[in-house]
Coordinates of C-alpha atoms and ligand atoms in Angstrom, one line a residue:
M1 CA 0.0 0.0 0.0
S2 CA 1.3 3.4 -0.9
L3 CA 1.2 6.0 1.8
A4 CA 0.4 9.6 0.8
S5 CA 2.3 12.6 2.1
V6 CA 0.5 15.8 3.0
I7 CA 1.5 19.4 3.2
V8 CA 1.0 20.9 6.7
E9 CA 0.7 24.7 7.1
T10 CA 2.9 26.3 9.7
K11 CA 4.3 29.6 10.8
P12 CA 7.9 30.6 11.5
F13 CA 9.3 30.4 15.0
E14 CA 11.8 33.0 16.3
G15 CA 15.3 32.0 17.3
Q16 CA 15.9 28.8 15.3
N17 CA 19.5 29.8 14.7
A18 CA 22.3 27.3 15.4
G19 CA 24.9 28.1 18.1
T20 CA 28.4 26.8 18.3
S21 CA 27.1 23.4 17.4
G22 CA 23.5 23.1 16.3
L23 CA 20.1 24.3 17.6
R24 CA 19.9 23.8 21.4
K25 CA 16.8 24.7 23.4
K26 CA 14.7 23.5 26.3
V27 CA 12.8 20.3 25.6
K28 CA 9.5 22.2 26.0
V29 CA 10.4 24.5 23.2
F30 CA 11.0 21.6 20.8
M31 CA 7.7 20.1 22.0
E32 CA 5.7 23.1 20.8
K33 CA 3.5 22.2 17.9
H34 CA 5.4 22.4 14.5
Y35 CA 8.6 23.6 16.2
T36 CA 10.7 20.5 15.5
E37 CA 8.9 19.9 12.2
N38 CA 9.8 23.4 11.0
F39 CA 13.4 23.0 11.8
I40 CA 13.8 19.6 10.1
Q41 CA 12.0 20.8 7.0
C42 CA 14.3 23.8 6.9
I43 CA 17.4 21.6 7.0
L44 CA 15.9 19.6 4.1
N45 CA 15.0 22.9 2.2
T46 CA 18.6 24.0 2.6
L47 CA 19.8 20.8 1.0
G48 CA 17.5 21.5 -1.9
D49 CA 17.4 19.1 -4.8
K50 CA 20.1 16.9 -3.3
I51 CA 17.6 15.5 -0.9
V52 CA 15.6 13.5 -3.5
G53 CA 16.9 9.9 -3.5
S54 CA 19.4 10.6 -0.7
T55 CA 20.4 8.6 2.3
L56 CA 20.8 10.2 5.8
I57 CA 22.1 8.9 9.1
V58 CA 20.0 9.6 12.1
G59 CA 20.8 9.1 15.8
G60 CA 21.9 10.8 19.0
D61 CA 22.6 10.5 22.7
G62 CA 19.1 9.1 23.5
R63 CA 18.1 12.1 25.6
Y64 CA 14.5 12.8 26.4
F65 CA 12.4 13.7 23.2
S66 CA 14.9 11.8 20.9
K67 CA 12.3 9.2 19.9
Q68 CA 9.6 11.7 19.1
A69 CA 12.1 13.7 17.1
I70 CA 13.2 10.6 15.2
N71 CA 9.6 9.8 14.4
T72 CA 9.1 13.3 13.1
I73 CA 12.3 13.0 11.0
I74 CA 11.1 9.7 9.5
R75 CA 7.7 11.2 8.5
I76 CA 9.2 14.4 7.1
A77 CA 12.1 12.8 5.3
S78 CA 9.9 10.3 3.6
A79 CA 7.5 13.0 2.4
N80 CA 10.4 15.0 1.0
G81 CA 11.7 12.2 -1.2
V82 CA 14.6 10.9 0.9
S83 CA 15.2 7.3 -0.1
K84 CA 16.7 5.9 3.0
L85 CA 17.4 6.7 6.7
I86 CA 20.0 4.7 8.6
I87 CA 19.2 4.9 12.2
G88 CA 21.0 3.6 15.3
Q89 CA 19.0 1.1 17.3
L90 CA 16.8 2.9 19.9
G91 CA 18.0 6.1 18.2
L92 CA 21.4 5.7 19.8
L93 CA 24.5 6.9 18.0
S94 CA 27.4 8.8 19.5
T95 CA 28.3 12.0 17.6
P96 CA 31.7 10.4 16.5
A97 CA 29.8 7.3 15.4
V98 CA 27.5 9.5 13.2
S99 CA 30.5 11.2 11.7
N100 CA 32.0 7.8 10.9
L101 CA 28.8 6.4 9.4
I102 CA 28.3 9.4 7.1
R103 CA 31.9 8.9 5.8
N104 CA 32.0 5.1 5.4
Q105 CA 28.4 4.8 4.0
K106 CA 29.2 7.7 1.7
V107 CA 25.8 9.4 2.3
L108 CA 24.6 12.9 2.0
G109 CA 24.7 13.7 5.7
G110 CA 23.3 13.1 9.1
I111 CA 20.9 14.5 11.7
V112 CA 22.4 14.3 15.2
L113 CA 19.9 14.6 18.1
T114 CA 21.9 15.9 21.0
A115 CA 22.5 18.9 23.2
S116 CA 25.9 17.4 24.0
H117 CA 27.1 18.1 27.5
N118 CA 23.9 20.0 28.4
P119 CA 21.6 18.3 30.9
G120 CA 18.7 16.2 29.5
G121 CA 15.2 15.2 30.6
I122 CA 11.8 16.9 30.3
R123 CA 13.0 20.1 32.1
H124 CA 16.3 20.4 30.3
D125 CA 17.8 20.6 26.9
F126 CA 17.4 19.0 23.5
G127 CA 19.3 19.7 20.3
I128 CA 19.4 19.1 16.6
K129 CA 22.5 19.4 14.5
Y130 CA 23.1 18.7 10.8
N131 CA 26.4 17.1 9.7
I132 CA 27.5 17.3 6.1
E133 CA 28.9 14.8 3.6
N134 CA 32.4 14.9 5.1
G135 CA 31.0 13.8 8.4
G136 CA 31.5 17.1 10.1
P137 CA 29.2 19.7 11.6
A138 CA 27.6 21.9 9.0
P139 CA 29.6 25.1 8.3
T140 CA 28.3 28.5 9.2
H141 CA 27.0 29.4 5.7
F142 CA 24.9 26.2 5.8
T143 CA 23.4 26.9 9.3
N144 CA 22.8 30.5 8.3
D145 CA 20.8 29.3 5.3
V146 CA 18.8 27.0 7.5
Y147 CA 18.1 30.0 9.8
E148 CA 16.9 32.1 6.8
H149 CA 14.5 29.3 5.9
T150 CA 13.2 29.1 9.4
K151 CA 12.2 32.8 9.2
K152 CA 10.1 32.2 6.0
I153 CA 8.7 28.7 6.3
T154 CA 4.9 28.4 5.6
S155 CA 4.5 24.6 5.3
Y156 CA 6.2 21.3 5.7
K157 CA 5.8 17.9 4.1
F158 CA 4.7 15.0 6.3
T159 CA 3.6 11.3 5.9
P160 CA 1.1 11.0 8.7
K161 CA 0.2 7.4 8.2
L162 CA 3.7 6.0 8.3
E163 CA 3.7 3.8 11.3
T164 CA 6.8 4.6 13.4
D165 CA 5.8 2.9 16.6
R166 CA 8.7 0.8 17.9
L167 CA 10.3 1.0 14.5
I168 CA 13.7 1.9 15.8
D169 CA 13.7 -0.7 18.6
V170 CA 14.5 -3.6 16.3
L171 CA 17.5 -4.2 14.0
G172 CA 16.5 -4.6 10.4
T173 CA 15.4 -3.0 7.1
N174 CA 11.9 -1.7 6.7
T175 CA 10.6 -0.6 3.3
F176 CA 7.6 1.6 2.9
N177 CA 6.1 3.1 -0.2
V178 CA 5.4 6.8 0.0
D179 CA 3.9 8.7 -2.9
G180 CA 4.7 5.8 -5.1
R181 CA 8.4 5.7 -4.2
D182 CA 10.3 3.3 -2.0
F183 CA 11.4 4.7 1.4
V184 CA 13.7 2.6 3.6
V185 CA 14.4 2.8 7.3
E186 CA 17.4 0.7 8.2
V187 CA 17.9 0.2 11.9
I188 CA 21.5 -0.7 12.6
D189 CA 23.7 -1.7 15.6
S190 CA 24.9 1.6 17.1
T191 CA 28.4 0.3 17.7
A192 CA 29.5 -2.1 14.9
D193 CA 31.0 0.4 12.4
Y194 CA 32.6 2.5 15.1
V195 CA 34.2 -0.5 16.8
K196 CA 35.6 -1.6 13.5
L197 CA 37.1 1.8 12.9
M198 CA 38.8 1.9 16.4
K199 CA 40.3 -1.5 15.7
E200 CA 41.8 -0.2 12.5
I201 CA 43.3 2.8 14.2
F202 CA 44.7 1.2 17.4
D203 CA 46.5 -2.0 18.4
F204 CA 43.7 -3.6 20.4
K205 CA 46.0 -6.6 21.3
K206 CA 48.5 -4.3 23.0
L207 CA 45.7 -2.4 24.7
R208 CA 44.2 -5.6 26.0
T209 CA 47.5 -6.6 27.5
L210 CA 47.8 -3.2 29.2
I211 CA 44.3 -3.5 30.7
R212 CA 44.6 -7.1 31.7
G213 CA 48.2 -7.0 32.8
T214 CA 50.9 -9.7 32.3
E215 CA 53.2 -11.7 34.6
Q216 CA 55.7 -8.9 34.2
R217 CA 53.4 -5.9 34.2
A218 CA 50.5 -5.2 36.6
A219 CA 47.1 -4.5 35.0
F220 CA 46.6 -0.8 34.3
N221 CA 43.6 0.0 36.3
V222 CA 41.1 2.5 34.6
L223 CA 37.8 3.8 35.8
I224 CA 35.5 4.9 33.0
D225 CA 32.5 7.1 33.6
S226 CA 30.0 7.4 30.8
M227 CA 27.9 9.8 32.9
N228 CA 24.7 7.9 31.8
G229 CA 25.3 9.1 28.2
V230 CA 25.5 7.3 24.9
T231 CA 29.1 6.2 25.3
G232 CA 27.9 3.5 27.7
V233 CA 27.1 1.2 24.8
Y234 CA 30.5 1.8 23.2
V235 CA 32.4 1.5 26.4
R236 CA 30.8 -1.9 27.0
R237 CA 31.7 -3.1 23.5
I238 CA 35.2 -1.7 23.4
F239 CA 36.6 -1.6 26.9
V240 CA 34.7 -4.5 28.5
E241 CA 34.2 -7.0 25.6
E242 CA 37.2 -6.2 23.4
L243 CA 39.9 -5.0 25.9
G244 CA 38.9 -7.1 28.9
A245 CA 38.1 -4.4 31.4
S246 CA 36.0 -5.5 34.4
P247 CA 32.3 -4.5 34.1
D248 CA 32.2 -4.1 37.9
N249 CA 35.4 -2.3 38.6
N250 CA 36.5 -0.5 35.5
V251 CA 33.3 1.2 34.2
F252 CA 30.3 2.9 35.6
R253 CA 27.1 4.8 34.6
I254 CA 27.3 2.9 31.3
V255 CA 23.5 2.5 30.7
P256 CA 22.3 5.5 28.6
L257 CA 19.4 7.2 30.4
D258 CA 17.1 9.8 28.8
N259 CA 17.7 12.3 31.6
F260 CA 21.3 11.2 32.3
G261 CA 20.2 10.2 35.8
E262 CA 19.6 13.9 36.5
I263 CA 23.3 14.7 36.3
H264 CA 25.0 17.3 34.1
P265 CA 26.8 15.0 31.6
D266 CA 29.8 17.3 31.1
P267 CA 33.2 15.8 31.8
N268 CA 35.0 18.4 33.9
L269 CA 36.1 18.4 37.5
V270 CA 32.9 19.9 38.8
Y271 CA 30.2 17.8 36.9
A272 CA 32.3 14.6 36.9
K273 CA 32.9 14.9 40.7
D274 CA 31.7 11.3 41.3
L275 CA 34.5 10.0 39.2
V276 CA 37.1 12.4 40.8
D277 CA 36.0 11.3 44.3
K278 CA 36.2 7.6 43.4
I279 CA 39.7 8.0 42.0
Q280 CA 40.8 10.0 45.0
A281 CA 39.4 7.5 47.4
N282 CA 41.1 4.5 45.7
P283 CA 44.8 4.8 44.9
A284 CA 44.6 1.5 43.0
Y285 CA 43.2 3.4 40.1
D286 CA 45.8 4.5 37.5
M287 CA 43.4 6.6 35.4
G288 CA 40.0 8.1 35.4
V289 CA 38.0 9.0 32.3
A290 CA 34.7 10.7 31.7
F291 CA 32.6 11.4 28.6
D292 CA 29.8 13.8 27.8
G293 CA 26.2 12.9 26.8
D294 CA 27.0 12.4 23.1
G295 CA 30.5 11.0 23.4
D296 CA 32.6 13.7 21.7
R297 CA 34.2 15.1 24.9
N298 CA 36.6 13.5 27.3
M299 CA 38.3 14.2 30.5
I300 CA 41.5 12.4 31.6
I301 CA 42.8 12.2 35.1
G302 CA 45.6 10.2 36.5
K303 CA 46.2 8.5 39.8
N304 CA 45.0 10.5 42.8
A305 CA 42.9 12.5 40.3
F306 CA 45.9 14.3 38.7
F307 CA 44.1 16.5 36.2
V308 CA 45.3 16.6 32.6
T309 CA 44.1 19.9 31.0
P310 CA 42.6 19.3 27.5
S311 CA 45.3 21.6 26.1
D312 CA 48.1 19.5 27.6
S313 CA 46.3 16.3 26.5
L314 CA 46.4 17.5 22.9
A315 CA 50.1 18.4 23.2
V316 CA 51.0 15.0 24.7
I317 CA 49.2 13.1 22.0
A318 CA 50.8 15.2 19.3
N319 CA 54.2 14.4 20.8
N320 CA 53.6 10.6 20.8
L321 CA 51.7 9.9 17.6
E322 CA 54.2 7.2 16.7
C323 CA 52.5 4.9 19.3
I324 CA 49.3 4.8 17.2
P325 CA 49.2 2.5 14.1
Y326 CA 46.9 4.8 12.2
F327 CA 49.5 7.6 12.1
K328 CA 52.2 5.2 11.2
K329 CA 50.2 4.2 8.2
H330 CA 48.8 7.5 7.1
G331 CA 51.6 9.9 8.2
V332 CA 51.2 13.0 10.3
R333 CA 50.2 16.3 8.7
G334 CA 49.5 19.5 10.6
F335 CA 48.1 20.2 14.1
A336 CA 45.4 22.7 15.1
R337 CA 43.6 24.0 18.2
S338 CA 40.8 26.5 18.9
M339 CA 41.9 30.0 19.7
P340 CA 41.1 29.8 23.5
T341 CA 43.0 26.5 23.8
A342 CA 46.5 27.0 25.4
A343 CA 49.3 26.9 23.0
A344 CA 51.1 23.8 24.4
V345 CA 50.6 21.9 21.1
D346 CA 52.2 24.8 19.1
R347 CA 55.5 24.0 20.8
V348 CA 55.3 20.4 19.7
A349 CA 54.4 21.4 16.2
E350 CA 57.4 23.7 16.1
K351 CA 59.7 21.0 17.3
L352 CA 58.4 18.4 14.8
G353 CA 58.2 20.9 12.0
K354 CA 54.5 20.6 11.5
E355 CA 52.0 23.2 10.2
M356 CA 50.0 24.7 13.1
F357 CA 46.5 26.3 12.8
E358 CA 44.5 28.4 15.3
V359 CA 40.8 28.4 14.5
P360 CA 37.7 29.8 16.3
T361 CA 35.8 27.7 18.8
G362 CA 33.8 25.0 17.1
W363 CA 34.8 21.7 15.6
K364 CA 33.3 22.7 12.3
F365 CA 36.4 24.9 11.7
F366 CA 38.8 21.9 11.5
G367 CA 36.9 20.1 8.7
N368 CA 38.2 22.1 5.7
L369 CA 41.8 21.7 6.8
M370 CA 41.4 17.9 7.2
D371 CA 39.6 17.6 3.9
A372 CA 42.5 19.5 2.3
G373 CA 45.0 17.0 3.8
R374 CA 46.7 19.6 6.0
L375 CA 45.5 18.6 9.4
S376 CA 45.9 15.3 11.3
L377 CA 45.3 16.1 15.0
C378 CA 43.4 18.9 16.7
G379 CA 41.7 19.8 20.0
E380 CA 40.0 22.3 22.1
E381 CA 40.2 23.4 25.7
S382 CA 36.5 22.4 26.0
F383 CA 37.5 18.7 26.5
G384 CA 37.5 17.9 22.8
T385 CA 40.3 15.9 21.1
G386 CA 40.3 14.2 17.7
S387 CA 42.0 13.4 14.4
D388 CA 41.2 13.2 10.8
H389 CA 39.8 9.6 11.2
I390 CA 36.4 11.4 11.3
R391 CA 35.2 15.0 11.3
E392 CA 34.1 15.3 15.0
K393 CA 35.9 15.2 18.2
D394 CA 36.0 11.8 19.7
G395 CA 36.0 11.0 23.4
I396 CA 36.7 7.2 23.1
W397 CA 39.4 7.8 20.5
A398 CA 41.2 10.2 22.9
V399 CA 41.2 7.6 25.7
L400 CA 42.5 4.9 23.4
A401 CA 45.2 7.3 22.2
W402 CA 46.2 7.9 25.8
L403 CA 46.2 4.2 26.6
S404 CA 48.4 3.6 23.6
I405 CA 50.9 6.2 24.9
I406 CA 50.8 4.7 28.4
E407 CA 51.3 1.2 27.0
H408 CA 54.3 2.4 24.9
K409 CA 56.0 4.5 27.5
N410 CA 55.2 2.4 30.5
M411 CA 54.9 5.5 32.6
S412 CA 52.1 7.0 34.8
I413 CA 50.0 9.8 33.5
E414 CA 51.6 12.3 35.9
D415 CA 55.1 11.3 34.9
I416 CA 54.2 11.6 31.2
L417 CA 53.0 15.2 31.8
K418 CA 56.1 16.1 33.9
E419 CA 58.4 14.7 31.3
H420 CA 56.5 16.8 28.6
W421 CA 56.7 20.0 30.7
N422 CA 60.4 19.5 31.3
I423 CA 61.0 19.3 27.5
Y424 CA 58.6 22.0 26.4
G425 CA 57.8 24.2 29.4
R426 CA 54.3 24.5 30.6
N427 CA 51.2 26.5 29.6
Y428 CA 49.4 27.0 32.8
F429 CA 45.7 27.2 31.9
T430 CA 42.4 27.6 33.6
R431 CA 38.9 28.5 32.4
Y432 CA 36.3 30.3 34.5
D433 CA 32.6 29.7 33.5
Y434 CA 29.8 31.9 34.7
E435 CA 26.7 30.1 33.7
E436 CA 23.1 31.5 33.2
V437 CA 24.2 35.1 33.6
E438 CA 21.6 37.6 32.5
S439 CA 22.1 38.1 28.7
D440 CA 22.0 41.9 28.9
A441 CA 24.6 42.0 31.6
A442 CA 26.9 39.7 29.6
D443 CA 26.5 41.8 26.5
K444 CA 27.3 45.0 28.4
M445 CA 30.5 43.4 29.8
M446 CA 31.6 42.4 26.3
K447 CA 30.8 45.9 25.0
H448 CA 33.0 47.3 27.8
L449 CA 35.8 45.2 26.6
E450 CA 35.2 46.0 22.9
N451 CA 35.5 49.7 23.9
F452 CA 39.1 49.1 25.0
I453 CA 39.9 47.6 21.6
A454 CA 38.3 50.5 19.8
T455 CA 40.2 53.1 21.7
D456 CA 43.5 51.1 22.2
G457 CA 42.7 52.0 25.9
L458 CA 44.8 49.2 27.5
I459 CA 47.8 49.0 25.3
G460 CA 51.0 49.6 27.3
K461 CA 49.1 49.6 30.6
S462 CA 50.4 47.5 33.5
F463 CA 48.3 45.6 35.9
S464 CA 49.5 44.1 39.2
S465 CA 48.1 41.5 41.6
N466 CA 49.7 39.4 44.3
G467 CA 53.1 40.8 43.6
K468 CA 53.0 40.0 39.9
S469 CA 52.8 42.6 37.1
Y470 CA 51.6 42.2 33.5
K471 CA 51.8 44.7 30.7
V472 CA 49.2 44.7 27.9
A473 CA 50.9 44.4 24.5
K474 CA 47.9 43.9 22.2
M475 CA 44.1 43.6 22.4
D476 CA 41.7 42.4 19.7
N477 CA 38.6 40.4 18.9
F478 CA 39.8 37.2 17.2
S479 CA 38.8 36.8 13.6
Y480 CA 39.7 33.9 11.3
V481 CA 40.2 33.5 7.6
D482 CA 39.8 29.9 6.5
P483 CA 43.0 29.0 4.6
I484 CA 41.0 26.7 2.3
D485 CA 37.8 28.5 1.3
H486 CA 38.9 32.0 2.5
S487 CA 35.6 32.5 4.4
V488 CA 36.0 35.1 7.2
T489 CA 34.6 34.5 10.7
K490 CA 34.7 37.6 13.0
N491 CA 34.2 38.4 16.7
Q492 CA 35.3 35.1 18.1
G493 CA 36.5 36.3 21.4
V494 CA 38.2 39.3 23.0
R495 CA 41.9 38.7 23.6
V496 CA 44.2 40.6 25.9
L497 CA 47.7 39.7 25.1
F498 CA 50.5 40.6 27.6
D499 CA 54.1 41.2 26.7
D500 CA 55.3 38.1 28.4
G501 CA 53.1 35.9 26.2
S502 CA 50.4 35.4 28.9
R503 CA 46.8 36.1 27.8
L504 CA 43.2 36.5 28.8
V505 CA 40.3 35.6 26.5
Y506 CA 36.7 36.5 27.0
R507 CA 33.8 35.0 25.0
L508 CA 30.2 34.1 25.3
S509 CA 29.4 30.5 25.0
G510 CA 27.4 29.4 21.9
T511 CA 26.0 26.2 23.4
G512 CA 23.8 27.2 26.3
S513 CA 20.0 27.2 26.1
S514 CA 19.1 30.0 28.6
G515 CA 20.7 33.2 29.6
A516 CA 24.4 33.7 28.7
T517 CA 27.5 31.8 29.8
I518 CA 30.6 34.0 30.1
R519 CA 33.9 32.1 29.6
V520 CA 37.1 33.6 30.8
Y521 CA 40.3 31.8 29.6
I522 CA 43.5 32.4 31.5
D523 CA 46.8 31.2 30.0
S524 CA 50.4 31.7 31.0
Y525 CA 53.6 30.1 29.8
E526 CA 56.5 29.1 32.1
K527 CA 59.7 27.7 30.8
K528 CA 61.2 26.5 34.1
D529 CA 58.7 26.6 36.9
V530 CA 56.6 23.8 35.6
L531 CA 55.5 22.0 38.7
S532 CA 53.4 24.6 40.6
D533 CA 49.7 24.4 41.3
A534 CA 47.9 25.9 38.3
Q535 CA 45.3 27.8 40.3
E536 CA 47.9 29.3 42.5
M537 CA 50.1 30.2 39.6
L538 CA 47.3 31.9 37.7
K539 CA 45.6 33.7 40.6
P540 CA 47.2 37.1 39.8
L541 CA 46.1 36.9 36.2
V542 CA 42.6 35.8 37.2
N543 CA 42.4 38.9 39.4
I544 CA 43.6 41.1 36.6
G545 CA 41.1 39.5 34.2
L546 CA 38.2 40.3 36.6
E547 CA 39.5 43.8 37.1
I548 CA 39.8 44.5 33.4
S549 CA 36.3 43.1 32.5
Q550 CA 34.6 44.4 35.6
L551 CA 32.8 41.1 35.5
K552 CA 31.5 41.3 39.1
Q553 CA 30.1 44.8 38.6
F554 CA 28.3 43.9 35.4
T555 CA 26.9 40.5 36.4
G556 CA 26.8 40.6 40.2
R557 CA 28.7 37.3 40.2
D558 CA 31.2 36.7 43.0
A559 CA 32.4 33.4 41.8
P560 CA 32.4 31.2 38.7
T561 CA 30.0 28.3 38.3
V562 CA 32.7 26.0 37.0
I563 CA 36.5 26.3 37.1
T564 CA 38.5 24.0 34.9
Ligands
G16_1 C1 30.7 22.4 21.0 C2 31.6 22.5 19.8 C3 33.0 22.7 20.3 C4 33.1 23.8 21.2 C5 32.1 23.7 22.3 C6 32.1 24.8 23.3 O1 30.9 21.2 21.7 O2 31.5 21.3 19.0 O3 33.8 22.8 19.2 O4 34.4 24.0 21.7 O5 30.8 23.5 21.8 O6 31.4 25.9 22.8 P1 31.0 27.1 23.7 O7 32.2 27.6 24.4 O8 30.5 28.0 22.6 O9 30.0 26.7 24.7 P2 29.8 20.2 22.1 O10 30.5 19.1 22.8 O11 28.9 21.0 23.0 O12 29.2 19.8 20.8

């Protein structure tokens, strides 16, 4: 029986513009009549003629409202002439797994249902993101086009009688006939392709020996926290089934929950406190790992919760790529980091003679460089690390990279870091986040900083705190010219650069769903004094950062919500 699509009249909604990574709003906003339908239709409208006969990947972190959104996507895609949707079972696919599937199935793109590290559940956040043919997040010109469509939309296409109930629960291929055309929904194992990819990149035999131990070498004892997010299914397959980790002692919170068990699935020292506490309480653990809701972020800590900043993590991996079979096979091209990320990796690039790129915040900015064959490894201070094996950051990949290095060097995480700092010096780095600040107050603070740039008001000025003085050498608002397509991206963060190489960066987050989040990044390089406490070391610069921005006066905030 052929099912008929219908045209449903609708009206535009305000504010359907993507942030740093897709559209993120409260669940109740996505639940409004026509809201989700409009946005999906606008993605398809932006793709234009390419959509007819195409295949798309669909999946996400399984957060609340995912199933409803997938049912909507099925009905809208079928009505718009899409030939096939490949969907993870139960709607589950990590963001890296989507990226991989788009690439190895050679399809038009994918729709990722996630608000990443933002909390989930009926009172919290949902998100929709489109990834393009190369597997990466849609570039800004694409998301701008989607936004333009959302302002003008008057109708969407829909197949109301297409029965979606429990469709994504069972593996298999389902063929429907819509408007006389075949429309296929293939429900796949969420992990199979991704596990295969990881086995091609890393030496699983060696990693299994590390995790299990040998007669000569004690088992390396990890504790992996999936924070009730989607990585749970991948952690079980890779770490427990393939690498022999204990399901009782080496992993926890590995069953994906649609509200993440009411925790904030953001792998940092504050929101992953359960992991930090467990590692601190039990010195038998050599390593602690946490992932975010959709599996693209990672946090690494060593014995006794020794914290590895994401900026250092990137630099250490860059310095040890020879331990990873993938890089031996494919060679190593350039490195890159987002602008606010500390420049530790730049020093490795310099020593190894590699090209180094500094891009705005957002993984989408790495894609062009990778596609052009100029970038192999990149990362961000926001707990993202990855390589050109896919076009998203990849939490599990980062952990397997670290385990490969540990296996090869036979050293603790802390010793690996100390050795690295002794060679390269250390970029002390911290980030202060002020979440859910009133938007108006945050905008005023940014304007205040912009004013200094406009008037050169701070150049040459010295600031002192706790006996340390810093002189402002330069101040700007970071802008980026993509070396491949020459597109220009402006206003990516206010930078105060001091004459000793230290810097302060201020920007507003593009991933929140209510109010504004102010991020202040503090970064200072030391050649010799590499073993001090980062928070102590950076205290004077933090104070100066607060003084320059007048953050407290503008926002009324005495203390940050999160310090990393
Ligand atoms: C997204 C982007 C990242 C970015 C991060 C933080 O991560 O993919 O590239 O660094 O947001 O953005 P902001 O500082 O604007 O909040 P995720 O893990 O949320 O998708």
